[in-house]
Amino acid sequence: MVTKIGVEEAGQEAMNGNTPKKNDQAVIEMKGSEEANGGARDEGDDKKDDTKDGDKKEDALPPVPVFQMFRYASVKEKWLMCAGVLASLLAGICMPAMFILFGDVTDAFVYNDLLTSINNETNFSAIIAVNPGMENATIDEIIEFIAASYGIEDFFQEIVKFGAGTFIIGAVQMVMGYIFVASMNYAAEGQVGFRTAGNWLVGAVYRLRGMFLKSILRQEIGWFDTHQTNDFASRVTEDLNKLQEGIGEKVGMFIFFMTIFIASLINAFVHGWELTLVILSVFPLLGISTGIIAKVQSSLTSVEMKEYAKAGSIAEEVISAIRTVVAFGGEAKEVERYDANLVHARRAGVKRGLVTGVGMGLMWFLIYRVPGLLLRHRPHS
């Protein structure tokens, strides 16, 4: 508006036979340049706002479902994952079976001690105190009662059965554990990376990394105005490494521990449902606390990764323009910029470690509280 008025005034003076003065021309040029600079600033602000909106949209993206993470797997890799799931299930069942053998051998030691010292009156008193109906029973009747109540066989046969059982179960668990770890990691490596014909461990070109780069190169030019691409190197390394960990061995470990939990819970209800209910009274508090801590850990890990990505983008930017930085003596300034993002990342890491420590302490406190609760409940049961 101001520039238009200035031009009209200059034209009016020219029509009247007066030439515009140099000062007036300078004013016109200055006003025009100010308006152009203002437009450029507005455009830059709009781009910044678009970038912020793009980051917010990127942060607001919904999480990918679990099974969608395996959509890049080939048929061979899917069969490998099925074999890994089956092996992790079998490895998980081995642990409760081992607990049953330990319980049987413990009973064998206890009841063998009772049978070998049965002639002691003190032991008679202890047995009668536990079983009031045996007050008028003879020694032979007490022995028959113990054998019938506990179903104990020969002591040495129990020890041999325990040794053979633990050896077989341990061997099966070792083989199944190797199968599920190897197959899961092999399948994850195949999805995130590519294996050469000679050695599958060799291969620097990764399948998903190549797809990620190809996807970026196919974007329209306007996409780069609303998205930050300087952190490509850190993103393609850290994010895909975490994806590889998440779809590999950890899937088998999750199935392994869940199988142990479910099978042990069933075993506990079969052998002593009353004490099992006492133990389960702690589970709601343990589950709620673990869920809250896992949520906080996830958010802090996301913040930490973003800060490291920003620091990586700064380093990449400076290295790509190192001559300009050195020419203007901006090395110290760029180092300060890089350190500033590392400080934020370190704070997020410290908070995450603190939350992890508190969560682990609370979890083990509740776990070690259970035996005390059982010992308190047992005399009254």
GROMACS .gro file of N, CA and C in nm, residues 5-80:
model
  228
    5ILE      N    1   0.130   0.412  -0.314
    5ILE     CA    2   0.106   0.555  -0.296
    5ILE      C    3   0.231   0.634  -0.338
    6GLY      N    4   0.348   0.584  -0.299
    6GLY     CA    5   0.472   0.654  -0.335
    6GLY      C    6   0.491   0.660  -0.484
    7VAL      N    7   0.459   0.553  -0.556
    7VAL     CA    8   0.473   0.552  -0.701
    7VAL      C    9   0.375   0.648  -0.764
    8GLU      N   10   0.249   0.652  -0.712
    8GLU     CA   11   0.150   0.745  -0.767
    8GLU      C   12   0.194   0.890  -0.747
    9GLU      N   13   0.250   0.920  -0.630
    9GLU     CA   14   0.297   1.056  -0.606
    9GLU      C   15   0.410   1.092  -0.702
   10ALA      N   16   0.500   0.997  -0.726
   10ALA     CA   17   0.610   1.025  -0.820
   10ALA      C   18   0.557   1.046  -0.961
   11GLY      N   19   0.458   0.967  -1.000
   11GLY     CA   20   0.399   0.985  -1.133
   11GLY      C   21   0.327   1.118  -1.144
   12GLN      N   22   0.260   1.159  -1.038
   12GLN     CA   23   0.190   1.288  -1.041
   12GLN      C   24   0.290   1.400  -1.056
   13GLU      N   25   0.402   1.392  -0.987
   13GLU     CA   26   0.504   1.495  -1.000
   13GLU      C   27   0.562   1.499  -1.141
   14ALA      N   28   0.578   1.379  -1.201
   14ALA     CA   29   0.631   1.375  -1.338
   14ALA      C   30   0.534   1.437  -1.435
   15MET      N   31   0.401   1.416  -1.415
   15MET     CA   32   0.301   1.478  -1.502
   15MET      C   33   0.299   1.628  -1.487
   16ASN      N   34   0.329   1.675  -1.370
   16ASN     CA   35   0.333   1.820  -1.346
   16ASN      C   36   0.463   1.881  -1.395
   17GLY      N   37   0.550   1.798  -1.450
   17GLY     CA   38   0.675   1.853  -1.502
   17GLY      C   39   0.787   1.849  -1.403
   18ASN      N   40   0.763   1.791  -1.288
   18ASN     CA   41   0.866   1.781  -1.185
   18ASN      C   42   0.923   1.641  -1.185
   19THR      N   43   1.053   1.631  -1.182
   19THR     CA   44   1.117   1.500  -1.176
   19THR      C   45   1.129   1.457  -1.031
   20PRO      N   46   1.110   1.330  -1.006
   20PRO     CA   47   1.121   1.284  -0.868
   20PRO      C   48   1.263   1.302  -0.819
   21LYS      N   49   1.272   1.336  -0.695
   21LYS     CA   50   1.402   1.353  -0.634
   21LYS      C   51   1.464   1.218  -0.603
   22LYS      N   52   1.599   1.220  -0.588
   22LYS     CA   53   1.668   1.096  -0.555
   22LYS      C   54   1.624   1.042  -0.421
   23ASN      N   55   1.596   1.132  -0.328
   23ASN     CA   56   1.550   1.085  -0.196
   23ASN      C   57   1.416   1.013  -0.207
   24ASP      N   58   1.331   1.072  -0.293
   24ASP     CA   59   1.201   1.005  -0.311
   24ASP      C   60   1.217   0.868  -0.374
   25GLN      N   61   1.307   0.859  -0.474
   25GLN     CA   62   1.331   0.728  -0.535
   25GLN      C   63   1.388   0.629  -0.433
   26ALA      N   64   1.475   0.679  -0.347
   26ALA     CA   65   1.532   0.591  -0.244
   26ALA      C   66   1.425   0.543  -0.149
   27VAL      N   67   1.332   0.637  -0.116
   27VAL     CA   68   1.223   0.598  -0.027
   27VAL      C   69   1.137   0.491  -0.092
   28ILE      N   70   1.111   0.510  -0.224
   28ILE     CA   71   1.029   0.412  -0.295
   28ILE      C   72   1.097   0.276  -0.296
   29GLU      N   73   1.229   0.276  -0.329
   29GLU     CA   74   1.301   0.149  -0.333
   29GLU      C   75   1.307   0.084  -0.195
   30MET      N   76   1.328   0.167  -0.090
   30MET     CA   77   1.337   0.111   0.045
   30MET      C   78   1.206   0.051   0.088
   31LYS      N   79   1.098   0.125   0.057
   31LYS     CA   80   0.967   0.072   0.097
   31LYS      C   81   0.935  -0.058   0.022
   32GLY      N   82   0.971  -0.063  -0.106
   32GLY     CA   83   0.947  -0.184  -0.183
   32GLY      C   84   1.028  -0.302  -0.130
   33SER      N   85   1.155  -0.275  -0.095
   33SER     CA   86   1.237  -0.383  -0.042
   33SER      C   87   1.187  -0.430   0.094
   34GLU      N   88   1.139  -0.336   0.177
   34GLU     CA   89   1.083  -0.376   0.306
   34GLU      C   90   0.962  -0.466   0.288
   35GLU      N   91   0.879  -0.428   0.189
   35GLU     CA   92   0.761  -0.511   0.165
   35GLU      C   93   0.800  -0.649   0.115
   36ALA      N   94   0.903  -0.655   0.029
   36ALA     CA   95   0.950  -0.786  -0.021
   36ALA      C   96   1.008  -0.870   0.092
   37ASN      N   97   1.087  -0.802   0.178
   37ASN     CA   98   1.145  -0.876   0.291
   37ASN      C   99   1.037  -0.924   0.386
   38GLY      N  100   0.935  -0.839   0.405
   38GLY     CA  101   0.825  -0.881   0.491
   38GLY      C  102   0.753  -1.001   0.435
   39GLY      N  103   0.734  -1.001   0.300
   39GLY     CA  104   0.672  -1.117   0.238
   39GLY      C  105   0.756  -1.242   0.252
   40ALA      N  106   0.890  -1.223   0.240
   40ALA     CA  107   0.979  -1.339   0.256
   40ALA      C  108   0.974  -1.393   0.397
   41ARG      N  109   0.970  -1.298   0.495
   41ARG     CA  110   0.962  -1.343   0.634
   41ARG      C  111   0.832  -1.416   0.659
   42ASP      N  112   0.723  -1.362   0.603
   42ASP     CA  113   0.595  -1.431   0.620
   42ASP      C  114   0.599  -1.570   0.560
   43GLU      N  115   0.663  -1.579   0.441
   43GLU     CA  116   0.672  -1.711   0.377
   43GLU      C  117   0.756  -1.806   0.461
   44GLY      N  118   0.868  -1.752   0.518
   44GLY     CA  119   0.952  -1.835   0.604
   44GLY      C  120   0.878  -1.880   0.728
   45ASP      N  121   0.800  -1.786   0.787
   45ASP     CA  122   0.722  -1.823   0.905
   45ASP      C  123   0.619  -1.930   0.870
   46ASP      N  124   0.560  -1.915   0.749
   46ASP     CA  125   0.462  -2.016   0.708
   46ASP      C  126   0.527  -2.153   0.693
   47LYS      N  127   0.651  -2.153   0.639
   47LYS     CA  128   0.721  -2.281   0.625
   47LYS      C  129   0.753  -2.341   0.760
   48LYS      N  130   0.795  -2.254   0.855
   48LYS     CA  131   0.822  -2.304   0.990
   48LYS      C  132   0.697  -2.362   1.053
   49ASP      N  133   0.584  -2.289   1.034
   49ASP     CA  134   0.458  -2.340   1.089
   49ASP      C  135   0.420  -2.473   1.024
   50ASP      N  136   0.443  -2.479   0.890
   50ASP     CA  137   0.413  -2.606   0.822
   50ASP      C  138   0.500  -2.718   0.873
   51THR      N  139   0.630  -2.686   0.900
   51THR     CA  140   0.720  -2.788   0.953
   51THR      C  141   0.674  -2.835   1.089
   52LYS      N  142   0.634  -2.739   1.175
   52LYS     CA  143   0.585  -2.777   1.307
   52LYS      C  144   0.459  -2.862   1.295
   53ASP      N  145   0.367  -2.819   1.202
   53ASP     CA  146   0.246  -2.897   1.184
   53ASP      C  147   0.278  -3.037   1.134
   54GLY      N  148   0.380  -3.044   1.044
   54GLY     CA  149   0.420  -3.175   0.994
   54GLY      C  150   0.476  -3.263   1.103
   55ASP      N  151   0.556  -3.203   1.193
   55ASP     CA  152   0.610  -3.281   1.305
   55ASP      C  153   0.500  -3.328   1.397
   56LYS      N  154   0.400  -3.238   1.421
   56LYS     CA  155   0.289  -3.278   1.507
   56LYS      C  156   0.210  -3.391   1.442
   57LYS      N  157   0.188  -3.382   1.310
   57LYS     CA  158   0.117  -3.489   1.242
   57LYS      C  159   0.195  -3.619   1.249
   58GLU      N  160   0.331  -3.607   1.235
   58GLU     CA  161   0.414  -3.727   1.241
   58GLU      C  162   0.409  -3.789   1.379
   59ASP      N  163   0.410  -3.702   1.484
   59ASP     CA  164   0.401  -3.754   1.620
   59ASP      C  165   0.265  -3.814   1.649
   60ALA      N  166   0.159  -3.763   1.580
   60ALA     CA  167   0.024  -3.809   1.608
   60ALA      C  168  -0.013  -3.935   1.530
   61LEU      N  169   0.080  -3.988   1.452
   61LEU     CA  170   0.049  -4.110   1.376
   61LEU      C  171   0.020  -4.225   1.472
   62PRO      N  172  -0.081  -4.306   1.439
   62PRO     CA  173  -0.114  -4.418   1.529
   62PRO      C  174  -0.005  -4.525   1.523
   63PRO      N  175   0.014  -4.600   1.631
   63PRO     CA  176   0.115  -4.707   1.630
   63PRO      C  177   0.076  -4.819   1.536
   64VAL      N  178   0.175  -4.884   1.479
   64VAL     CA  179   0.152  -4.993   1.384
   64VAL      C  180   0.112  -5.118   1.462
   65PRO      N  181   0.008  -5.190   1.420
   65PRO     CA  182  -0.027  -5.317   1.488
   65PRO      C  183   0.089  -5.415   1.484
   66VAL      N  184   0.085  -5.510   1.577
   66VAL     CA  185   0.197  -5.603   1.592
   66VAL      C  186   0.218  -5.685   1.466
   67PHE      N  187   0.112  -5.740   1.411
   67PHE     CA  188   0.128  -5.829   1.295
   67PHE      C  189   0.166  -5.753   1.169
   68GLN      N  190   0.141  -5.621   1.165
   68GLN     CA  191   0.179  -5.543   1.049
   68GLN      C  192   0.331  -5.527   1.038
   69MET      N  193   0.402  -5.546   1.149
   69MET     CA  194   0.547  -5.534   1.144
   69MET      C  195   0.612  -5.650   1.069
   70PHE      N  196   0.537  -5.757   1.048
   70PHE     CA  197   0.592  -5.875   0.978
   70PHE      C  198   0.545  -5.882   0.833
   71ARG      N  199   0.491  -5.773   0.780
   71ARG     CA  200   0.434  -5.781   0.645
   71ARG      C  201   0.542  -5.789   0.536
   72TYR      N  202   0.667  -5.760   0.569
   72TYR     CA  203   0.774  -5.770   0.470
   72TYR      C  204   0.842  -5.905   0.472
   73ALA      N  205   0.792  -5.999   0.551
   73ALA     CA  206   0.853  -6.131   0.561
   73ALA      C  207   0.816  -6.215   0.440
   74SER      N  208   0.912  -6.295   0.394
   74SER     CA  209   0.886  -6.389   0.285
   74SER      C  210   0.819  -6.515   0.341
   75VAL      N  211   0.782  -6.605   0.251
   75VAL     CA  212   0.716  -6.730   0.295
   75VAL      C  213   0.812  -6.812   0.381
   76LYS      N  214   0.937  -6.819   0.340
   76LYS     CA  215   1.036  -6.894   0.417
   76LYS      C  216   1.052  -6.835   0.557
   77GLU      N  217   1.056  -6.703   0.566
   77GLU     CA  218   1.073  -6.638   0.696
   77GLU      C  219   0.950  -6.655   0.784
   78LYS      N  220   0.831  -6.661   0.725
   78LYS     CA  221   0.711  -6.687   0.804
   78LYS      C  222   0.713  -6.828   0.861
   79TRP      N  223   0.759  -6.926   0.783
   79TRP     CA  224   0.771  -7.061   0.836
   79TRP      C  225   0.874  -7.067   0.948
   80LEU      N  226   0.982  -6.991   0.933
   80LEU     CA  227   1.083  -6.987   1.040
   80LEU      C  228   1.024  -6.927   1.168
   0.00000   0.00000   0.00000
